[in-house]
Coordinates of C-alpha atoms and ligand atoms in Angstrom, one line a residue:
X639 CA 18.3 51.1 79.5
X640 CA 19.9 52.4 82.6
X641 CA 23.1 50.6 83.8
X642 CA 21.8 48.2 86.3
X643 CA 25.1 46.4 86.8
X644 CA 25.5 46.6 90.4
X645 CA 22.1 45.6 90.8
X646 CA 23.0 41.8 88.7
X647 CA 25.6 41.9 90.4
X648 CA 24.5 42.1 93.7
X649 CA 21.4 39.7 92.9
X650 CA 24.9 37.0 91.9
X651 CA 24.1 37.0 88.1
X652 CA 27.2 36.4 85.7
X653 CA 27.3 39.4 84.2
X654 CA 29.2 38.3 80.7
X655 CA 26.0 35.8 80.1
X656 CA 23.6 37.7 81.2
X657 CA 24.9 40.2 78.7
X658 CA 24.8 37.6 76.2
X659 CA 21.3 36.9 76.9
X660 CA 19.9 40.4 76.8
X661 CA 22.2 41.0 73.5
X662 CA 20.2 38.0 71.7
X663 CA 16.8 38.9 73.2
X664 CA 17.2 42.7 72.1
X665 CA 18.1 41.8 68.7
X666 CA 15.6 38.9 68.3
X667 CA 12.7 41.8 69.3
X668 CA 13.9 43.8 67.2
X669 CA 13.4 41.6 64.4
X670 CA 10.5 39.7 65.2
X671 CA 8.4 42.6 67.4
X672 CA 9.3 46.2 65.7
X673 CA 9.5 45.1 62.5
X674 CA 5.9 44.5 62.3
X675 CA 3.8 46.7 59.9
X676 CA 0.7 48.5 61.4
X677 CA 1.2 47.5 65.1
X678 CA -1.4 49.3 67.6
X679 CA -0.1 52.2 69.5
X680 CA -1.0 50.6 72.8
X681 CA 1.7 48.1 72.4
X682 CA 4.6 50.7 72.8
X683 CA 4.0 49.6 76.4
X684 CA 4.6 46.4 75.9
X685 CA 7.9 47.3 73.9
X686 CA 9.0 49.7 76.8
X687 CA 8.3 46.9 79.7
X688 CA 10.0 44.1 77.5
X689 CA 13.0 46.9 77.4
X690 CA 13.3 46.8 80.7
X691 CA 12.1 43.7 81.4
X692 CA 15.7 42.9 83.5
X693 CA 16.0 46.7 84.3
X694 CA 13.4 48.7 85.7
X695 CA 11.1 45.8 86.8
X696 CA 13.8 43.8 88.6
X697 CA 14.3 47.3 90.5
X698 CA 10.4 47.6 91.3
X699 CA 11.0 43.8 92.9
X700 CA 14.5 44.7 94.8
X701 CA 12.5 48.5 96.2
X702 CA 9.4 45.8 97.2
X703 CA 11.6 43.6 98.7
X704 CA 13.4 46.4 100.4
X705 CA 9.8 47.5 101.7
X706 CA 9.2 43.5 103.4
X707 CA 7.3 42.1 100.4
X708 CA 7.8 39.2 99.3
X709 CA 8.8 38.0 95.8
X710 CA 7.7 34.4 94.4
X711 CA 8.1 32.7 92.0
X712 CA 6.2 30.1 90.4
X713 CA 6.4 28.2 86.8
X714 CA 2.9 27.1 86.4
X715 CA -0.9 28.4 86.3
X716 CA -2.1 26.3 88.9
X717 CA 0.0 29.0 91.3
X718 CA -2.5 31.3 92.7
X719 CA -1.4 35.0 92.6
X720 CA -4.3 35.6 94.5
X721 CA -2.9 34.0 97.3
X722 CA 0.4 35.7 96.8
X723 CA -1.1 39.3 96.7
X724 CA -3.3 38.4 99.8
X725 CA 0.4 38.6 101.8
X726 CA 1.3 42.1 99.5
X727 CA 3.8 40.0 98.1
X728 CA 4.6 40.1 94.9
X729 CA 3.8 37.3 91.8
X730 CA 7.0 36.3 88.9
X731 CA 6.6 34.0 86.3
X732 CA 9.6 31.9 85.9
X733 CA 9.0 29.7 82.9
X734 CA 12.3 30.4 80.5
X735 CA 11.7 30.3 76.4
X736 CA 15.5 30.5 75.6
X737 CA 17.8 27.8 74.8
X738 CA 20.3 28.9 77.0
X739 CA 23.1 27.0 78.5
X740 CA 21.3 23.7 77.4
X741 CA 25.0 22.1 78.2
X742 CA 25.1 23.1 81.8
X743 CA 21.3 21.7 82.2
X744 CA 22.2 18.6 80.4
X745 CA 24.5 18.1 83.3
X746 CA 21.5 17.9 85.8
X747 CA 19.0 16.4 83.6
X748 CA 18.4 14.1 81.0
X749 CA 19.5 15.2 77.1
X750 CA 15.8 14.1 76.6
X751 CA 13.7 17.0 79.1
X752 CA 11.8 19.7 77.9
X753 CA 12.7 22.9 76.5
X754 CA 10.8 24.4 79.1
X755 CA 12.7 22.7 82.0
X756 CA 15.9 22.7 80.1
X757 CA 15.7 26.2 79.9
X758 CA 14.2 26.9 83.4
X759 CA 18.2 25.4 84.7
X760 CA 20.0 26.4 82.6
X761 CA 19.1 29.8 83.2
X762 CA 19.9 28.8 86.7
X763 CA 22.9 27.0 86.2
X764 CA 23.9 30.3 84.2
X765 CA 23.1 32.7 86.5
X766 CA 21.3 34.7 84.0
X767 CA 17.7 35.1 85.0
X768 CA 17.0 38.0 88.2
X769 CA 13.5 36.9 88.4
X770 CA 14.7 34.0 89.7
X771 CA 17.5 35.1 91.9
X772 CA 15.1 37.6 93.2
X773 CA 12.3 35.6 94.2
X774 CA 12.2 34.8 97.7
X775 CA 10.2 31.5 97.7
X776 CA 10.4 29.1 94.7
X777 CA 7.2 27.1 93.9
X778 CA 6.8 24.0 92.1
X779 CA 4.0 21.7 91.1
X780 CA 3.8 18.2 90.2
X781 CA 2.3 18.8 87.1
X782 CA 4.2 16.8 84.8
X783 CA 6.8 13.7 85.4
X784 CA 9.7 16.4 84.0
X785 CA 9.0 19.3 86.1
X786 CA 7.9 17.1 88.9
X787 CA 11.5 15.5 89.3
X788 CA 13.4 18.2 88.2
X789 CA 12.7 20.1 91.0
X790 CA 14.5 17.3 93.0
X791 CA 17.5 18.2 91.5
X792 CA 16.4 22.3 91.6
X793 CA 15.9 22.2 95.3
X794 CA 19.4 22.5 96.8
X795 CA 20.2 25.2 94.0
X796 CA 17.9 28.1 95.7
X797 CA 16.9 29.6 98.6
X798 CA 13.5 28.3 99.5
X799 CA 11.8 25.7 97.3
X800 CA 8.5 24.9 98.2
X801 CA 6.3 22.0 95.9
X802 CA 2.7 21.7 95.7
X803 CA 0.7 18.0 95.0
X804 CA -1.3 17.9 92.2
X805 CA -4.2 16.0 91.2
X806 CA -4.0 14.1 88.2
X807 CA -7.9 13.3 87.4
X808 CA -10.9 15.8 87.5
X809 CA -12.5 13.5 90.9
X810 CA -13.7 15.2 94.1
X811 CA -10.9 13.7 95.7
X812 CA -8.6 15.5 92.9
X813 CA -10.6 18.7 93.8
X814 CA -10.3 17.9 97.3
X815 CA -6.3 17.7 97.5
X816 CA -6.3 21.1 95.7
X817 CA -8.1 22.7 98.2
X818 CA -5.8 21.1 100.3
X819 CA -3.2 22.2 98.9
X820 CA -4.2 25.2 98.3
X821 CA -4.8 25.3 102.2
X822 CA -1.1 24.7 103.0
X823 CA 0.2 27.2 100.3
X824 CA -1.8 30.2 102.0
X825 CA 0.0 28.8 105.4
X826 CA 3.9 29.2 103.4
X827 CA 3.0 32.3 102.1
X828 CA 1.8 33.9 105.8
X829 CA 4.8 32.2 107.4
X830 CA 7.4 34.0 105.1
X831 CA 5.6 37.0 104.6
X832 CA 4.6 37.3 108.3
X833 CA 1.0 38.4 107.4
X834 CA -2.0 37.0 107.8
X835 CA -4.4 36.4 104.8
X836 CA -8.0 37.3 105.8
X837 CA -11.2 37.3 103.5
X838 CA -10.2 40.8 102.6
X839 CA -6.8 41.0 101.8
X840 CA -8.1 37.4 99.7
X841 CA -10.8 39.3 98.1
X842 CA -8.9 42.0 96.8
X843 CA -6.1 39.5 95.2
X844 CA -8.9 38.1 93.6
X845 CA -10.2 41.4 92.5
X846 CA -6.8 42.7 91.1
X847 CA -6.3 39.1 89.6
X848 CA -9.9 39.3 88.1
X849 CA -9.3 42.7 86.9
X850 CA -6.1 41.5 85.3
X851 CA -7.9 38.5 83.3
X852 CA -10.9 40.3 82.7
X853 CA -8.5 42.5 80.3
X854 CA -6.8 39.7 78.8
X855 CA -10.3 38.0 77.8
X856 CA -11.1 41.2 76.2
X857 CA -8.0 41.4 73.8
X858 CA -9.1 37.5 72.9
X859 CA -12.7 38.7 72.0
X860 CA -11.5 41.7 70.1
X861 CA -9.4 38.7 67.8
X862 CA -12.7 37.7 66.8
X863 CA -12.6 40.3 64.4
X864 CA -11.8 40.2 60.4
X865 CA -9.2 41.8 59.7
X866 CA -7.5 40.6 62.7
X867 CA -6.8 44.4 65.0
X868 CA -3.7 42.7 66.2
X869 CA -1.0 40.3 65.0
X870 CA -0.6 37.1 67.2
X871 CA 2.8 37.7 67.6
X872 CA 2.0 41.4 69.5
X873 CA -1.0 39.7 71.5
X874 CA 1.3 36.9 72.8
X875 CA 3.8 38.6 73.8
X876 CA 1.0 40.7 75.8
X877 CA -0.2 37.3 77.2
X878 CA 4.0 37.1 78.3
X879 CA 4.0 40.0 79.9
X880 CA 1.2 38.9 82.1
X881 CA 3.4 36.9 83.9
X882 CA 5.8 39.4 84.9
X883 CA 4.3 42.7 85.1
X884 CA 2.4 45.0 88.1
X885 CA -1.2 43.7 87.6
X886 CA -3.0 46.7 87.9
X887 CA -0.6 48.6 85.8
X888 CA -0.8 45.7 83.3
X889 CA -4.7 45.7 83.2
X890 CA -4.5 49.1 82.4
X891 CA -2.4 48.8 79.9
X892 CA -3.7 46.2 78.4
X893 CA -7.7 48.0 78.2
X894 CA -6.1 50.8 76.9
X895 CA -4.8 48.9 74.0
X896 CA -8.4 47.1 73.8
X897 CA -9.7 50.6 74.1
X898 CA -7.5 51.4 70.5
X899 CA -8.8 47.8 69.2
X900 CA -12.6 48.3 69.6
X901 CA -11.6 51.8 67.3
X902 CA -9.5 49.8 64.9
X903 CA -12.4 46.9 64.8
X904 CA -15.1 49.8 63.9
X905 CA -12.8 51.3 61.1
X906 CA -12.1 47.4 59.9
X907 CA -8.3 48.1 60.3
X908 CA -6.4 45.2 60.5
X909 CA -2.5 44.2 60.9
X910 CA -2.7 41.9 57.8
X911 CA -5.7 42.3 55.0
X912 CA -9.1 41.1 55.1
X913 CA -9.4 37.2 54.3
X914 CA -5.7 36.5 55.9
X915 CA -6.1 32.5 56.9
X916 CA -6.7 32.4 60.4
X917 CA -4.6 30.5 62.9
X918 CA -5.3 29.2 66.4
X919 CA -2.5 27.7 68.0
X920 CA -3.4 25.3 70.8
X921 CA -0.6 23.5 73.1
X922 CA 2.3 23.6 75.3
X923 CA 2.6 27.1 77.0
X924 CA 5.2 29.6 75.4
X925 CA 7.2 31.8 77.7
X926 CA 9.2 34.8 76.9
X927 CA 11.3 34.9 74.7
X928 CA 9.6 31.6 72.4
X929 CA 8.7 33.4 69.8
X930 CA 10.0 30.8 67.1
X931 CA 6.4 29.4 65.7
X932 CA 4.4 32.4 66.1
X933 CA 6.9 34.1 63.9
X934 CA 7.0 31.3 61.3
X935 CA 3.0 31.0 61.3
X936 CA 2.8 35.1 60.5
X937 CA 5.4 35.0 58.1
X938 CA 3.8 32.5 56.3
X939 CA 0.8 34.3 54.9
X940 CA -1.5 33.7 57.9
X941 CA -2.4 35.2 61.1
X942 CA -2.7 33.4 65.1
X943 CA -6.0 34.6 66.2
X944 CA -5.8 32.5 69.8
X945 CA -3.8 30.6 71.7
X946 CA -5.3 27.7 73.6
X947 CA -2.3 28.0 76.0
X948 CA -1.5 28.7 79.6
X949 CA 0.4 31.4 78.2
X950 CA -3.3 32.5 76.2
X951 CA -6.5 31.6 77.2
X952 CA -6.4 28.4 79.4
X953 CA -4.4 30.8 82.0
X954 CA -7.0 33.5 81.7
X955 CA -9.8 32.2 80.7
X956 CA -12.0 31.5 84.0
X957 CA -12.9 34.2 86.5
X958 CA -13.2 33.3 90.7
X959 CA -16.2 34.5 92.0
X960 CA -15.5 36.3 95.0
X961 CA -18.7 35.6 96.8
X962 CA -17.7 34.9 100.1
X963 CA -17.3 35.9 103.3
X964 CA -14.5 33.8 105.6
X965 CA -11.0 32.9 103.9
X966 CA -12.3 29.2 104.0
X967 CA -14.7 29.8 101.7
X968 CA -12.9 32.0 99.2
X969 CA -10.2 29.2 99.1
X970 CA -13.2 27.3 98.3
X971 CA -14.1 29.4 95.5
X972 CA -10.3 29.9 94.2
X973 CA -9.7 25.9 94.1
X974 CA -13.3 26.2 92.1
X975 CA -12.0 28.3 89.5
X976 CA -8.5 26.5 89.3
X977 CA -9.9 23.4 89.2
X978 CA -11.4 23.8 85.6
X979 CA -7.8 24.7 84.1
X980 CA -7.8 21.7 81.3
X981 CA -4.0 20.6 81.0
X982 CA -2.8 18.0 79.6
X983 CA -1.6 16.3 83.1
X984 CA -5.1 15.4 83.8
X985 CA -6.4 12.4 82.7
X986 CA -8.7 12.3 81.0
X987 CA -8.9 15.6 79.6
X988 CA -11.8 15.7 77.6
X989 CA -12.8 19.3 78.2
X990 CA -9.6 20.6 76.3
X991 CA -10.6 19.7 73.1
X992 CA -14.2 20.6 72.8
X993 CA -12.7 24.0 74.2
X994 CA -10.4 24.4 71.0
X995 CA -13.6 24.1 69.2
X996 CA -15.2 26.6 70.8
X997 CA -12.6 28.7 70.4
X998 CA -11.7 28.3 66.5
X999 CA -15.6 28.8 65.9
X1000 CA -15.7 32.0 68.0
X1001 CA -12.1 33.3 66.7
X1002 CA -13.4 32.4 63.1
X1003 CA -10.4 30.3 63.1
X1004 CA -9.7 28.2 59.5
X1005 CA -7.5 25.8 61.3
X1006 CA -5.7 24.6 64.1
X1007 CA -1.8 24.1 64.6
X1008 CA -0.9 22.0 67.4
X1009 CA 2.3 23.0 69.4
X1010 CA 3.9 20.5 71.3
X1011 CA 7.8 20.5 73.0
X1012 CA 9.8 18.0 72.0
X1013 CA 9.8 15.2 74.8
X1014 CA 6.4 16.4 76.5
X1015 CA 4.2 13.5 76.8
X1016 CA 1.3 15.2 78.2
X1017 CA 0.7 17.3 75.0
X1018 CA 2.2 15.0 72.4
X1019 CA 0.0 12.3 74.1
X1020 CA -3.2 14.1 73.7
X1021 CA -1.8 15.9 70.4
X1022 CA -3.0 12.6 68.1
X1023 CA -6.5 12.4 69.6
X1024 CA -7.0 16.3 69.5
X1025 CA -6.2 16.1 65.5
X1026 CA -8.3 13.4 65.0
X1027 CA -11.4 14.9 66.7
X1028 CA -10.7 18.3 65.3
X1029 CA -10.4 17.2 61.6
X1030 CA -13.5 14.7 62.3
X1031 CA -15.1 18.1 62.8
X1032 CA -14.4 19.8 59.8
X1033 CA -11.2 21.9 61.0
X1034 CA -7.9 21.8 59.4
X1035 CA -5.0 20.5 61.9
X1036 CA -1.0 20.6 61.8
X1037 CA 0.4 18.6 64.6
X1038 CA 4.1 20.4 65.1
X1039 CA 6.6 19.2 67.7
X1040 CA 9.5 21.0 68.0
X1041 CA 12.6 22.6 70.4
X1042 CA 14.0 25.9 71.0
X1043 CA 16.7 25.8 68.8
X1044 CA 16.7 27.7 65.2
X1045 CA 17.3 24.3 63.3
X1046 CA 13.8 22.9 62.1
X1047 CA 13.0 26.5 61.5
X1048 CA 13.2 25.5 57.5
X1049 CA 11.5 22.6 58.2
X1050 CA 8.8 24.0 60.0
X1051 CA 8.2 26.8 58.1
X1052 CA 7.8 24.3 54.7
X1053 CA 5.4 22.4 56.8
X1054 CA 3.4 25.5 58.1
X1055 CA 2.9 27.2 54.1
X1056 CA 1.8 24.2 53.2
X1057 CA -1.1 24.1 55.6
X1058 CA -1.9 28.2 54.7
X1059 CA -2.2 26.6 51.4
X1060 CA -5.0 24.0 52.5
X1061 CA -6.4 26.5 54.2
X1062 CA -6.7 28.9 51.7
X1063 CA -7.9 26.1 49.4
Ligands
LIG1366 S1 -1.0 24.0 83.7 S2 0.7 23.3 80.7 S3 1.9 25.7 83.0 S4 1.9 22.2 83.8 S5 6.1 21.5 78.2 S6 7.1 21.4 81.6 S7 3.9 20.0 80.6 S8 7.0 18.4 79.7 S9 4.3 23.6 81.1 FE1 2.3 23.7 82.2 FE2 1.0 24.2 84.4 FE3 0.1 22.4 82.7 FE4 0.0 25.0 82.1 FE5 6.0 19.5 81.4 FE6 5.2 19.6 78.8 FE7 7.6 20.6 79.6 FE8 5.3 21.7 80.3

């Protein structure tokens, strides 16, 4: 990687952590990514962007910002980039997957938060993450009770924080406040960007967004496949980079490696042999660089064929029909296709579950590990009732909750071969 220095340093990071960080993160890929056996070609992309995942694309953000777009930032799929690329401005994931500087979150929030939102500060606190100190608007949701009062306390420590209400049941009136909400969203983004969003500009967001998911779906489908083409670990990571990446460079990236997969699927090539027990992992998003399960799952003699995740399918799975003619109506059809995202806020959520059916049948699937973060109710709530009704229908399910940190990895992984072990039985 180039030296970027005066670049971090410019954007405030601290450059001893941040050097910390991207030491760990480096070694940790090169462990868990390029150590793989039989990985497809098309995912040399994916290594390169992860290289320069706080390199080169932090630059592409600083020359867009440098041009008047606008960076934001968002932690949750309930964001619309197709709002954000209606104003040219430019869409960052900001969910954090390390455990870094849990200490200096702990000072903020309470020991007993999220990893997800532990990490999200302390990555602030740290001054380690340029996504974030790049992004020009900050948006929040009030998803869950964590996220929804931590941003409270994130508010005064950047620029521009700016929440969205969420609905909390599948009503018209929930439907109706999105729209709403929605509404007011497109109204931030034209006051900071200064442009206005008009069924065009909307229709091509939706078009490059569409494009973008359309790809993803494809890599899902192509999982269907026995022997797997590709190892969970190297299709989640490609879920990751979704987040963060140019979309239209993305999507072509990412049909190119479909492209390689659809050849691989013919010539029944696989990452791991024939017969491998089959994983889908279902639960609480991952974001870069939580890679901890995935790694113990595929070490353990199996292989992730799905995740039912917003970091997977439940954050590409539904397309927005752009069959409309007045920015009113397409906001129409966007809260339309936003509206059917089954997380765990909602109550009740009935819809997730008979979805992780669907998807273990069509992903030939022997069983189903449940992923929850320590101290998320949403998930561990619904994690009981989702094993229940999946074993009730004849597939195998581990219910795991665990952190960030390394220390249950022992633990986890006894847990997880003992489950290959059913399935295989
Ligand atoms: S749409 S899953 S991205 S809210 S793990 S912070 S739920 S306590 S991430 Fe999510 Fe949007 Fe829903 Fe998806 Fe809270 Fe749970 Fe932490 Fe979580």
């Amino acid at each position: 990687m180039a030296d970027y220095s005066k670049m971090w340093t410019d954007l405030g990071l601290d450059l001893s952590g941040h050097d910390a960080l991207l030491g760990v993160l480096g070694g940790a890929y090169a462990d868990i990514f390029l150590s793989q056996k039989n990985r497809p070609e098309g995912m040399k992309y994916f290594d390169f962007v992860m290289s320069e995942v706080h390199g080169l694309r932090i630059q592409e953000l600083m020359d867009a910002k440098a041009q008047g777009r606008k960076v934001i930032g968002s932690y949750c799929v309930f964001v619309p980039e197709e709002l954000i690329l209606a104003v040219d401005g430019v869409s960052v994931g900001l969910c954090a997957g390390a455990e870094f500087n849990f200490e200096g979150a702990e000072t903020v929030l309470p020991r007993n938060t999220c990893s997800l939102i532990k990490s999200a500060f302390g990555f602030k606190l740290g001054k380690v993450c340029p996504y974030l100190e790049a992004s020009d608007v900050v948006v929040g949701e009030n998803t869950c009770d964590g996220k929804k009062k931590s941003y409270e306390m994130l508010a005064p420590l950047v620029k521009d924080l700016y929440v969205m209400d969420m609905p909390q049941m599948k009503s018209p009136s929930g439907k109706a406040l999105l729209k709403e909400e929605y509404n007011k969203f497109a109204a931030k983004l034209e006051a900071v960007s200064g442009k206005k969003i008009t069924a065009e500009s909307l229709k091509k967001g939706i078009e490059i967004v569409n494009a973008k998911r359309t790809a993803v779906k494809r890599l899902t489908e192509l999982r269907a496949a026995d022997p797997a083409p590709i190892s969970g670990l190297d299709a989640l990571l490609v879920n990751q980079v979704f987040f963060y990446d140019d979309p239209v460079r993305f999507t072509d990236a990412v049909n190119k490696l479909c492209d390689e997969l659809v050849d691989r699927v013919k010539k029944g090539k696989g990452v791991f042999v024939a017969k491998t027990p089959r994983i889908l992992v279902s639960g609480c998003p991952m974001a870069v660089p939580n890679w901890k399960l995935p790694m113990l799952i595929e070490s353990s003699g199996a292989v992730i064929v799905g995740e039912e995740s917003c970091v997977g399918e439940r954050g590409a799975r539904w397309m927005t029909e752009a069959k409309a003619d007045t920015v009113d109506g397409l906001l129409e059809l966007l809260t339309e296709r936003y509206f059917n995202i089954d997380c765990a806020i909602f109550t009740p959520n009935p819809s997730r579950v008979d979805y992780v059916k669907e998807m273990a049948k069509k992903l030939a699937a022997a069983g189903v590990i449940h992923y929850s973060l320590q101290f998320c109710q949403p998930y561990i709530m619904e994690s009981g009732p989702v094993e229940k009704n999946l074993e009730k229908s004849g597939i195998p399910t581990l219910r795991l909750e665990t952190d960030y940190s390394q220390e249950d990895a022992g633990q986890l992984k006894t847990r997880i071969e003992a489950f290959v072990e059913r399935l295989q039985k």
